[in-house]
Coordinates of C-alpha atoms in Angstrom, one line a residue:
X1 CA -19.1 -20.9 -31.9
X2 CA -22.0 -20.8 -31.0
X3 CA -24.7 -21.7 -33.0
X4 CA -26.0 -19.1 -36.1
X5 CA -28.9 -20.9 -38.0
X6 CA -32.7 -19.9 -37.3
X7 CA -34.6 -22.7 -35.8
X8 CA -37.9 -20.4 -35.9
X9 CA -41.1 -21.3 -38.1
X10 CA -40.7 -18.8 -40.4
X11 CA -36.1 -18.6 -40.9
X12 CA -35.4 -14.9 -40.2
X13 CA -32.7 -13.6 -42.0
X14 CA -28.9 -14.2 -40.0
X15 CA -26.4 -12.3 -42.0
X16 CA -27.1 -9.1 -44.9
X17 CA -26.8 -11.7 -47.4
X18 CA -29.9 -13.5 -46.3
X19 CA -31.5 -10.2 -45.7
X20 CA -30.7 -9.2 -49.2
X21 CA -32.5 -12.5 -50.4
X22 CA -35.2 -11.2 -48.9
X23 CA -36.0 -7.7 -49.7
X24 CA -35.2 -9.1 -53.2
X25 CA -37.7 -11.4 -53.4
X26 CA -40.1 -9.0 -51.8
X27 CA -39.1 -6.8 -55.0
X28 CA -40.6 -9.4 -56.5
X29 CA -43.3 -10.3 -55.0
X30 CA -44.2 -6.7 -55.9
X31 CA -43.6 -6.6 -59.8
X32 CA -45.4 -9.4 -60.4
X33 CA -48.0 -8.9 -57.7
X34 CA -47.8 -11.5 -55.8
X35 CA -49.8 -10.1 -52.6
X36 CA -49.7 -14.7 -51.0
X37 CA -45.9 -13.4 -50.3
X38 CA -45.5 -10.1 -48.8
X39 CA -46.9 -11.6 -45.4
X40 CA -44.2 -14.1 -44.9
X41 CA -42.0 -12.3 -46.8
X42 CA -42.1 -9.3 -43.9
X43 CA -42.8 -11.9 -41.4
X44 CA -39.3 -13.4 -41.8
X45 CA -37.3 -9.9 -42.2
X46 CA -38.8 -7.5 -39.0
X47 CA -39.6 -10.5 -37.0
X48 CA -37.0 -10.5 -33.7
X49 CA -33.9 -13.3 -33.9
X50 CA -31.7 -14.7 -31.1
X51 CA -29.5 -16.8 -34.3
X52 CA -29.4 -13.3 -35.3
X53 CA -27.9 -11.9 -32.2
X54 CA -25.6 -14.0 -31.0
X55 CA -24.7 -13.6 -35.8
X56 CA -24.2 -10.4 -35.4
X57 CA -22.5 -10.1 -31.7
X58 CA -19.7 -12.5 -33.2
X59 CA -19.3 -10.0 -36.4
X60 CA -18.6 -7.0 -34.3
X61 CA -16.5 -8.9 -31.2

């Protein structure tokens, strides 16, 4: 099994559960007006990540 952990400075989502947690955090940050958290959360959600690509390939095999 290959390494499916993100080792970037900004940890990206790898699993669908990770992605759900980030989208929930975005919704919460918007609800409470935490505009400083939004850029970091969006970066975690949208940036490319080799670990995520490996995890998705393993799920598809």
